[in-house]
Tab-separated table of C-alpha atoms in Angstrom:
chain	number	residue	atom	x	y	z
A	1063	MET	CA	125.606	197.655	-19.653
A	1064	THR	CA	122.606	198.798	-17.593
A	1065	ASP	CA	122.995	199.923	-13.961
A	1066	PHE	CA	119.696	199.729	-12.031
A	1067	GLY	CA	121.134	200.711	-8.655
A	1068	ARG	CA	123.326	203.699	-9.246
A	1069	ASN	CA	121.459	205.851	-6.731
A	1070	GLY	CA	122.542	203.459	-4.008
A	1071	ASN	CA	121.327	202.837	-0.438
A	1072	PHE	CA	120.703	199.169	-1.238
A	1073	GLY	CA	122.944	198.052	1.632
A	1074	HIS	CA	125.296	195.078	1.324
A	1075	LEU	CA	124.196	193.121	-1.766
A	1076	HIS	CA	125.399	189.661	-0.699
A	1077	GLY	CA	121.998	187.993	-0.869
A	1078	GLY	CA	121.990	186.697	-4.433
A	1079	ILE	CA	119.668	187.622	-7.274
A	1080	ALA	CA	116.838	185.998	-9.270
A	1081	VAL	CA	114.814	187.108	-12.297
A	1082	ASP	CA	111.568	186.210	-14.063
A	1083	SER	CA	109.816	187.693	-17.110
A	1084	THR	CA	108.779	190.906	-15.315
A	1085	SER	CA	110.958	191.446	-12.243
A	1086	VAL	CA	114.338	191.113	-10.530
A	1087	TYR	CA	114.500	189.849	-6.922
A	1088	TRP	CA	117.463	190.170	-4.569
A	1089	GLY	CA	118.437	190.165	-0.908
A	1090	GLY	CA	120.855	191.948	1.379
A	1091	SER	CA	121.330	193.421	4.823
A	1092	TRP	CA	122.976	196.137	6.871
A	1093	GLY	CA	124.774	193.581	9.081
A	1094	PHE	CA	123.965	190.788	11.519
A	1095	GLY	CA	120.375	190.732	12.723
A	1096	THR	CA	119.006	192.603	9.691
A	1097	GLY	CA	117.951	191.728	6.187
A	1098	TRP	CA	115.511	192.272	3.367
A	1099	ILE	CA	114.169	190.809	0.118
A	1100	ARG	CA	113.428	193.350	-2.626
A	1101	LYS	CA	111.715	193.311	-6.011
A	1102	LEU	CA	112.455	195.518	-9.025
A	1103	VAL	CA	109.981	195.719	-11.928
A	1104	LYS	CA	112.132	195.704	-15.084
A	1105	SER	CA	109.793	197.877	-17.155
A	1106	SER	CA	109.674	200.737	-14.655
A	1107	SER	CA	112.657	200.236	-12.293
A	1108	THR	CA	110.162	200.435	-9.406
A	1109	VAL	CA	111.559	198.821	-6.238
A	1110	SER	CA	109.389	197.299	-3.495
A	1111	VAL	CA	110.141	195.385	-0.272
A	1112	LEU	CA	108.778	191.808	-0.040
A	1113	ALA	CA	110.220	191.016	3.405
A	1114	GLU	CA	112.302	193.092	5.801
A	1115	ASN	CA	113.930	192.775	9.219
A	1116	VAL	CA	115.484	195.951	10.625
A	1117	GLY	CA	116.893	194.257	13.718
A	1118	SER	CA	113.795	193.077	15.559
A	1119	GLY	CA	115.058	189.511	15.879
A	1120	GLY	CA	113.152	188.025	12.968
A	1121	THR	CA	113.898	187.072	9.382
A	1122	PRO	CA	115.346	187.761	6.824
A	1123	ASN	CA	118.652	187.670	8.716
A	1124	GLN	CA	121.548	188.191	6.290
A	1125	PRO	CA	119.676	186.338	3.485
A	1126	ARG	CA	121.571	184.480	0.793
A	1127	ASP	CA	120.815	182.762	-2.528
A	1128	VAL	CA	117.521	184.321	-3.541
A	1129	ASN	CA	115.502	182.141	-5.959
A	1130	ALA	CA	112.081	182.641	-7.596
A	1131	ASP	CA	109.695	180.159	-9.252
A	1132	GLY	CA	106.867	182.363	-10.563
A	1133	SER	CA	104.793	182.308	-7.403
A	1134	SER	CA	107.284	182.566	-4.536
A	1135	VAL	CA	110.718	183.891	-3.653
A	1136	TYR	CA	113.038	181.606	-1.661
A	1137	TRP	CA	116.177	182.380	0.329
A	1138	ILE	CA	118.525	181.087	3.035
A	1139	ASP	CA	118.986	182.827	6.381
A	1140	VAL	CA	122.656	182.108	7.006
A	1141	ASN	CA	122.741	183.887	10.380
A	1142	GLY	CA	119.259	183.051	11.575
A	1143	GLY	CA	120.484	181.503	14.810
A	1144	PRO	CA	122.501	178.547	16.101
A	1145	PHE	CA	123.625	175.648	13.920
A	1146	ASN	CA	120.223	173.967	13.605
A	1147	THR	CA	118.088	177.112	13.288
A	1148	THR	CA	119.383	178.570	10.046
A	1149	GLY	CA	116.741	177.905	7.460
A	1150	VAL	CA	115.252	178.051	3.974
A	1151	ARG	CA	112.463	180.660	3.770
A	1152	GLN	CA	109.736	181.512	1.254
A	1153	VAL	CA	107.537	184.550	0.561
A	1154	PRO	CA	104.952	185.196	-2.219
A	1155	ILE	CA	106.278	187.307	-5.110
A	1156	SER	CA	103.586	189.865	-4.295
A	1157	GLY	CA	104.752	190.057	-0.671
A	1158	GLY	CA	103.085	188.899	2.532
A	1159	ASN	CA	103.958	186.475	5.308
A	1160	PHE	CA	107.048	184.319	4.894
A	1161	THR	CA	107.206	180.609	5.745
A	1162	THR	CA	110.085	178.340	6.782
A	1163	LEU	CA	110.538	175.263	4.575
A	1164	THR	CA	113.287	173.507	6.515
A	1165	THR	CA	115.861	174.133	9.253
A	1166	ILE	CA	117.891	170.917	8.875
A	1167	GLY	CA	121.618	171.566	8.612
A	1168	HIS	CA	123.636	174.763	8.181
A	1169	TYR	CA	123.113	176.027	4.638
A	1170	THR	CA	125.507	177.933	2.393
A	1171	ALA	CA	123.770	177.919	-1.023
A	1172	MET	CA	120.463	177.004	-2.666
A	1173	ALA	CA	118.753	176.479	-6.031
A	1174	ILE	CA	115.297	175.266	-7.067
A	1175	ASP	CA	113.568	173.465	-9.914
A	1176	LEU	CA	109.878	172.644	-10.383
A	1177	THR	CA	109.750	170.120	-7.548
A	1178	ASN	CA	112.950	170.263	-5.487
A	1179	VAL	CA	115.146	172.574	-3.442
A	1180	PHE	CA	118.877	171.917	-3.907
A	1181	ILE	CA	121.165	173.019	-1.073
A	1182	SER	CA	124.739	172.829	0.109
A	1183	TYR	CA	125.137	172.348	3.832
A	1184	PHE	CA	127.620	171.567	6.579
A	1185	ASP	CA	126.798	168.183	8.073
A	1186	ASN	CA	127.902	169.079	11.623
A	1187	PRO	CA	129.012	172.164	13.613
A	1188	PHE	CA	132.462	170.794	14.534
A	1189	THR	CA	135.760	170.694	12.622
A	1190	PRO	CA	136.679	169.075	10.342
A	1191	ILE	CA	133.412	169.975	8.636
A	1192	THR	CA	132.275	168.233	5.463
A	1193	CYS	CA	130.102	170.181	3.044
A	1194	LYS	CA	127.561	168.276	1.000
A	1195	LEU	CA	125.309	169.003	-1.960
A	1196	ALA	CA	121.785	167.637	-1.452
A	1197	LYS	CA	118.169	167.963	-2.560
A	1198	ILE	CA	114.829	167.984	-0.750
A	1199	SER	CA	111.285	168.091	-2.115
A	1200	LYS	CA	109.522	171.483	-2.020
A	1201	SER	CA	106.865	169.742	0.036
A	1202	GLY	CA	109.459	168.645	2.602
A	1203	GLY	CA	110.922	165.258	3.502
A	1204	ASN	CA	114.435	163.883	3.853
A	1205	LEU	CA	117.631	165.322	2.395
A	1206	VAL	CA	119.168	163.224	-0.399
A	1207	ASP	CA	122.942	163.753	-0.719
A	1208	LEU	CA	124.246	164.142	-4.295
A	1209	ALA	CA	127.947	165.067	-3.894
A	1210	SER	CA	130.623	166.271	-1.459
A	1211	ILE	CA	132.346	169.650	-1.839
A	1212	GLU	CA	136.121	169.536	-2.323
A	1213	GLY	CA	138.148	170.327	0.825
A	1214	GLU	CA	137.502	170.453	4.573
A	1215	ASN	CA	135.788	173.307	6.419
A	1216	VAL	CA	134.777	174.937	3.106
A	1217	CYS	CA	131.556	174.908	1.137
A	1218	THR	CA	130.110	176.222	-2.109
A	1219	SER	CA	128.567	179.694	-2.275
A	1220	GLY	CA	126.614	179.140	-5.487
A	1221	ILE	CA	124.323	176.422	-6.921
A	1222	VAL	CA	122.140	176.384	-10.030
A	1223	VAL	CA	120.093	173.640	-11.680
A	1224	ASP	CA	118.643	172.823	-15.102
A	1225	GLU	CA	116.516	169.885	-16.260
A	1226	ASN	CA	119.457	167.459	-16.101
A	1227	ASN	CA	122.219	168.664	-13.772
A	1228	VAL	CA	123.139	170.626	-10.673
A	1229	TYR	CA	126.041	173.074	-11.147
A	1230	TRP	CA	128.091	174.788	-8.444
A	1231	VAL	CA	131.206	176.875	-7.805
A	1232	GLU	CA	133.967	176.086	-5.326
A	1233	ALA	CA	135.832	179.197	-4.182
A	1234	ALA	CA	138.485	177.191	-2.300
A	1235	SER	CA	139.384	174.942	-5.240
A	1236	GLY	CA	138.638	177.587	-7.893
A	1237	LYS	CA	136.403	175.234	-9.879
A	1238	VAL	CA	132.979	174.967	-11.501
A	1239	LYS	CA	131.411	171.485	-11.336
A	1240	LYS	CA	128.218	169.599	-12.190
A	1241	VAL	CA	126.441	166.388	-11.152
A	1242	PRO	CA	123.209	164.795	-12.462
A	1243	ILE	CA	120.123	165.797	-10.440
A	1244	SER	CA	119.634	162.132	-9.570
A	1245	GLY	CA	123.242	161.817	-8.384
A	1246	GLY	CA	126.221	160.133	-10.050
A	1247	THR	CA	129.588	161.214	-11.478
A	1248	VAL	CA	130.869	164.729	-10.681
A	1249	THR	CA	132.365	166.596	-13.691
A	1250	THR	CA	134.713	169.622	-13.504
A	1251	LEU	CA	133.800	172.215	-16.170
A	1252	ALA	CA	136.366	174.931	-15.346
A	1253	SER	CA	139.335	175.317	-12.970
A	1254	GLY	CA	141.978	177.873	-11.986
A	1255	LEU	CA	139.322	180.503	-11.224
A	1256	ASN	CA	139.741	183.583	-9.006
A	1257	ASP	CA	137.320	183.220	-6.079
A	1258	PRO	CA	134.181	182.107	-7.996
A	1259	ALA	CA	131.133	183.283	-6.057
A	1260	ARG	CA	127.772	182.751	-7.779
A	1261	ILE	CA	126.545	180.837	-10.828
A	1262	ALA	CA	123.793	180.847	-13.487
A	1263	VAL	CA	122.910	178.764	-16.564
A	1264	ASP	CA	121.004	179.142	-19.817
A	1265	GLN	CA	120.386	176.628	-22.593
A	1266	ASN	CA	124.039	176.477	-23.661
A	1267	TYR	CA	126.343	178.013	-21.073
A	1268	VAL	CA	127.280	178.171	-17.408
A	1269	TYR	CA	128.008	181.699	-16.071
A	1270	TRP	CA	129.673	182.756	-12.827
A	1271	THR	CA	131.047	185.776	-11.002
A	1272	GLU	CA	134.617	185.903	-9.699
A	1273	ALA	CA	134.810	188.099	-6.608
A	1274	ALA	CA	138.649	188.076	-6.595
A	1275	ASN	CA	138.704	188.041	-2.772
A	1276	GLY	CA	137.284	191.555	-2.732
A	1277	VAL	CA	140.184	193.228	-4.580
A	1278	ALA	CA	138.770	196.365	-6.236
A	1279	GLY	CA	138.745	196.180	-10.023
A	1280	ALA	CA	139.893	192.543	-10.110
A	1281	GLY	CA	136.471	190.880	-10.366
A	1282	ALA	CA	134.987	189.355	-13.495
A	1283	VAL	CA	131.994	187.592	-15.021
A	1284	LYS	CA	132.826	184.518	-17.128
A	1285	TYR	CA	131.161	181.589	-18.858
A	1286	VAL	CA	131.852	178.136	-20.322
A	1287	SER	CA	129.900	175.558	-22.302
A	1288	LYS	CA	127.772	173.169	-20.247
A	1289	ASN	CA	130.036	170.446	-21.623
A	1290	GLY	CA	133.214	172.241	-20.523
A	1291	GLY	CA	135.912	173.714	-22.753
A	1292	GLN	CA	137.346	177.216	-23.139
A	1293	VAL	CA	136.436	179.783	-20.458
A	1294	VAL	CA	135.316	183.160	-21.896
A	1295	THR	CA	135.331	186.514	-20.043
A	1296	LEU	CA	132.067	188.460	-20.433
A	1297	ALA	CA	133.023	191.438	-18.188
A	1298	SER	CA	136.170	192.370	-16.238
A	1299	GLY	CA	137.557	195.152	-14.048
A	1300	LEU	CA	134.655	194.739	-11.618
A	1301	ASN	CA	134.405	195.477	-7.880
A	1302	LYS	CA	133.457	192.256	-6.075
A	1303	PRO	CA	130.697	190.985	-8.368
A	1304	TYR	CA	128.553	188.468	-6.519
A	1305	GLY	CA	124.980	187.315	-7.202
A	1306	THR	CA	124.116	186.497	-10.807
A	1307	ALA	CA	121.065	185.313	-12.761
A	1308	THR	CA	119.730	185.233	-16.318
A	1309	ASP	CA	116.293	185.666	-17.893
A	1310	GLY	CA	117.393	184.042	-21.164
A	1311	VAL	CA	118.189	187.375	-22.833
A	1312	TYR	CA	120.416	189.213	-20.330
A	1313	LEU	CA	122.787	188.270	-17.538
A	1314	PHE	CA	122.303	190.229	-14.282
A	1315	TRP	CA	124.728	190.514	-11.370
A	1316	THR	CA	125.216	192.458	-8.155
A	1317	GLU	CA	128.393	194.442	-7.612
A	1318	GLN	CA	129.701	196.119	-4.470
A	1319	ASN	CA	130.751	199.749	-4.748
A	1320	ALA	CA	134.496	200.354	-4.527
A	1321	ASP	CA	134.147	201.981	-1.089
A	1322	GLY	CA	132.316	198.894	0.253
A	1323	THR	CA	129.219	200.817	1.376
A	1324	ASN	CA	126.436	200.271	-1.137
A	1325	GLY	CA	126.083	198.337	-4.362
A	1326	THR	CA	124.606	198.213	-7.838
A	1327	ILE	CA	122.807	195.763	-10.125
A	1328	LYS	CA	124.223	195.495	-13.645
A	1329	THR	CA	123.345	193.601	-16.803
A	1330	LEU	CA	124.765	192.601	-20.200
A	1331	ALA	CA	123.290	190.789	-23.180
A	1332	LEU	CA	124.000	187.056	-23.301
A	1333	PRO	CA	126.419	185.690	-25.904
A	1334	PRO	CA	124.883	184.278	-29.114
């Protein structure tokens, strides 16, 4: 297991994590009204800031669900303002000015493929609230709903997509599910999970973190076949593991320190 963040001062690592062939990207904050997107070069462990808000009223503002597509890094500002002003943001992987892709709805999770952004969102600001899974073109347009999240006033905290399906976790129901990217039948891949938080996929498996409601030492990283079946534990005894991603060789995840102050980024080799 490799720990890239053991010297700390990375703030609260609740922003999710993404990887490409050369770098790891993640987000976090020091509380409401602040946030940052950072980049770590895997070959040197050099960390740089792509976007940062230290409380000046801008963005990132408590960013979530960092994604990268080779040219840009994407994230959600979950506390960027009132109901209709949270948004999906984008910044070049080399840094620079960020742009806002959409501010429709109140987002809780996001994933991307070559052409689309997949999001979960609350459809109104009043209870009972229904959470939906939807997609929108990277060039903009209308949201297309794909599925509803199980339960009222709850939503998913993690989405991932491959060439055929969208996968997500449901902390309230303790399940991992999938639906075709064009919509259709929802399939449950795993159930009875302990506060599943974030999700990743490779060619064969679906991986997720279980935050265990923040109980120190009770968290885990697990996986299951894309077709469902037996759930396997990859790592256990963790302190609130959260964001996770894979580069096809290793699985990466963020983990809060036991004292709740700072956090670390860890990695393990993928199963054969």
